[in-house]
Every structure is written in C-alpha cells, then in structure tokens.
Amino acid sequence: MKNIILLSSLAALTLSACDEPAAAPVAEEKLGDYSAIGTEPGWRVDIKDDNIALTTQSGNDFTLPVQRMKKTDSGWEVKGFSDSHNINIYITSGETCSDGMSDRSYADTVKIEASENGTLNGCGGDVTEGADGPP
C-alpha cells in the first residue's frame, strides 16, 4: 500500500513538472570579427563569418569553422577543429599587449594552441597605442 501511495505521488509530481513552460534558449554572445598577431615566429589569426584562419611564417596555414565560442570571465575562448587540424584561441581582454616588433600596443593578449604550430603567444583586438591607435 505504501508503494502505491509513493508511486502515485511521484506520478503527480512528474505530471505537474510537464506543465511548466520550457525555458527560452540562451542566446550565445558572439565575439564578432577579430584579428590577432604574434612574432617569433610570425603568425596571424582572423575570426570572421564563423571561420578561423591561421597564417604562419612556417606555412602551416589552415581555415576551420568555429566549433565553440565562449565568453569567459577574462575574455573569450574560441575553438575549431577538423579531421586534420585543431585550434584553441584564448583571448584575455583588457590586458594591454605589445607585439614586440613595433610601437603598437593592443587591447588584448592572445594565446593560441594549434596543430603543427604548438603554442603561439601574441596580441589582438584594437590598437590602443602607436601606429593606427589613439594619440
């Protein structure tokens, strides 16, 4: 008898949960078009139209679709992969960065882990000082 009462209670709870409206899907934030560069070795990454294009001095270049784009407490994480390549991009916003080869400073620091290229460090986002930046 106790089992019947318990099962009836669980069934009632289950049915009442079904009446709740479904939660609206959470709209993911998008980074938008973004570029970053690095030196020693030279490289450039561009994120545009849901694609990631990596160009390197060594010629290990590739373009991948964005598989994941996530806003974090410190900036952004962007990931892409295929059967032959992968890339993880970590953008730390608001941490001024100098490219080391010019008088330019950028708004963000960028770390990239890319197949056949290893870990690459550089700068990205808006130029904050130097050529093309604020006076």
Short mmCIF file of C-alpha atoms in Angstrom, two decimals:
data_model
loop_
_atom_site.label_atom_id
_atom_site.label_comp_id
_atom_site.label_asym_id
_atom_site.label_seq_id
_atom_site.Cartn_x
_atom_site.Cartn_y
_atom_site.Cartn_z
CA MET A 1 0.00 0.00 0.00
CA LYS A 2 2.85 2.37 0.85
CA ASN A 3 4.38 1.66 -2.55
CA ILE A 4 1.14 2.61 -4.32
CA ILE A 5 0.92 5.90 -2.44
CA LEU A 6 4.58 6.65 -3.14
CA LEU A 7 4.22 5.85 -6.85
CA SER A 8 1.05 7.96 -7.08
CA SER A 9 2.89 10.90 -5.51
CA LEU A 10 5.82 10.56 -7.91
CA ALA A 11 3.46 10.35 -10.88
CA ALA A 12 1.68 13.52 -9.76
CA LEU A 13 4.99 15.38 -9.39
CA THR A 14 6.15 14.20 -12.81
CA LEU A 15 2.93 15.32 -14.48
CA SER A 16 2.98 18.72 -12.77
CA ALA A 17 6.56 19.28 -13.95
CA CYS A 18 5.41 18.70 -17.53
CA ASP A 19 3.03 21.67 -17.30
CA GLU A 20 5.88 24.14 -16.73
CA PRO A 21 6.77 26.21 -19.80
CA ALA A 22 10.07 25.33 -21.43
CA ALA A 23 12.90 27.73 -20.70
CA ALA A 24 13.80 30.00 -23.59
CA PRO A 25 17.10 29.06 -25.24
CA VAL A 26 20.03 31.17 -24.09
CA ALA A 27 21.41 33.30 -26.88
CA GLU A 28 25.16 32.90 -27.05
CA GLU A 29 27.28 36.02 -27.28
CA LYS A 30 29.42 36.34 -30.38
CA LEU A 31 32.90 37.80 -30.48
CA GLY A 32 32.45 39.22 -33.97
CA ASP A 33 35.31 39.83 -36.40
CA TYR A 34 38.63 39.63 -34.59
CA SER A 35 42.32 39.63 -35.53
CA ALA A 36 45.47 38.80 -33.59
CA ILE A 37 49.16 38.68 -34.47
CA GLY A 38 52.34 37.31 -32.99
CA THR A 39 56.07 37.39 -33.62
CA GLU A 40 58.92 34.95 -33.12
CA PRO A 41 57.60 33.07 -35.13
CA GLY A 42 55.28 35.33 -37.07
CA TRP A 43 51.61 34.41 -37.27
CA ARG A 44 48.17 35.93 -37.77
CA VAL A 45 44.71 34.66 -36.89
CA ASP A 46 41.46 36.09 -38.18
CA ILE A 47 37.99 35.17 -36.92
CA LYS A 48 35.33 36.19 -39.40
CA ASP A 49 31.99 34.80 -40.57
CA ASP A 50 32.19 31.79 -38.23
CA ASN A 51 35.60 30.77 -39.59
CA ILE A 52 39.08 30.84 -38.09
CA ALA A 53 42.01 31.43 -40.48
CA LEU A 54 45.55 30.88 -39.20
CA THR A 55 48.51 32.08 -41.27
CA THR A 56 52.03 31.31 -40.08
CA GLN A 57 55.54 32.15 -41.14
CA SER A 58 56.27 28.42 -41.33
CA GLY A 59 53.45 27.82 -43.83
CA ASN A 60 51.29 25.64 -41.54
CA ASP A 61 48.19 27.59 -42.59
CA PHE A 62 44.58 26.45 -42.37
CA THR A 63 41.00 27.66 -42.10
CA LEU A 64 38.47 25.95 -39.84
CA PRO A 65 34.86 26.56 -38.88
CA VAL A 66 34.28 27.91 -35.37
CA GLN A 67 33.05 24.95 -33.31
CA ARG A 68 32.79 26.76 -29.99
CA MET A 69 32.86 30.41 -28.93
CA LYS A 70 32.55 31.13 -25.24
CA LYS A 71 32.67 34.37 -23.26
CA THR A 72 34.71 33.86 -20.09
CA ASP A 73 35.39 35.99 -17.01
CA SER A 74 38.67 37.16 -18.54
CA GLY A 75 37.78 37.33 -22.24
CA TRP A 76 36.97 34.66 -24.83
CA GLU A 77 37.71 31.07 -25.79
CA VAL A 78 37.31 30.13 -29.44
CA LYS A 79 37.83 26.59 -30.75
CA GLY A 80 37.80 24.94 -34.13
CA PHE A 81 38.75 21.52 -35.43
CA SER A 82 38.58 19.17 -38.39
CA ASP A 83 39.93 15.73 -39.19
CA SER A 84 43.38 17.19 -39.84
CA HIS A 85 43.69 20.40 -37.75
CA ASN A 86 42.62 21.99 -34.49
CA ILE A 87 42.96 25.37 -32.85
CA ASN A 88 42.21 26.78 -29.41
CA ILE A 89 42.30 30.55 -29.01
CA TYR A 90 42.37 32.17 -25.57
CA ILE A 91 41.80 35.94 -25.53
CA THR A 92 42.43 37.88 -22.33
CA SER A 93 40.61 41.20 -22.65
CA GLY A 94 41.81 44.41 -21.08
CA GLU A 95 45.37 43.17 -20.65
CA THR A 96 47.45 45.56 -22.77
CA CYS A 97 49.89 43.78 -25.05
CA SER A 98 52.87 44.94 -27.12
CA ASP A 99 53.74 42.99 -30.25
CA GLY A 100 57.48 43.44 -29.56
CA MET A 101 58.30 44.44 -33.14
CA SER A 102 56.65 47.85 -33.42
CA ASP A 103 55.47 50.72 -31.25
CA ARG A 104 51.94 49.32 -31.24
CA SER A 105 50.03 48.17 -28.19
CA TYR A 106 46.84 46.14 -28.38
CA ALA A 107 43.82 45.79 -26.11
CA ASP A 108 44.18 42.02 -25.56
CA THR A 109 46.72 39.27 -25.05
CA VAL A 110 46.18 36.12 -27.09
CA LYS A 111 47.40 32.56 -26.67
CA ILE A 112 46.87 30.01 -29.42
CA GLU A 113 47.32 26.25 -29.34
CA ALA A 114 47.29 24.98 -32.92
CA SER A 115 48.07 21.67 -34.57
CA GLU A 116 51.53 21.59 -36.18
CA ASN A 117 52.27 25.04 -34.68
CA GLY A 118 52.35 24.42 -30.94
CA THR A 119 51.63 27.28 -28.56
CA LEU A 120 51.75 30.79 -30.01
CA ASN A 121 51.57 34.00 -27.96
CA GLY A 122 50.65 37.42 -29.24
CA CYS A 123 48.33 40.38 -29.20
CA GLY A 124 44.90 41.12 -30.59
CA GLY A 125 41.92 43.40 -30.71
CA ASP A 126 42.06 47.15 -31.12
CA VAL A 127 45.36 49.00 -31.41
CA THR A 128 45.49 51.15 -28.29
CA GLU A 129 48.80 52.92 -28.84
CA GLY A 130 51.20 53.54 -31.70
CA ALA A 131 50.52 53.36 -35.42
CA ASP A 132 46.79 53.31 -36.15
CA GLY A 133 45.96 53.78 -32.46
CA PRO A 134 44.96 56.69 -30.23
CA PRO A 135 47.49 59.52 -29.89
#
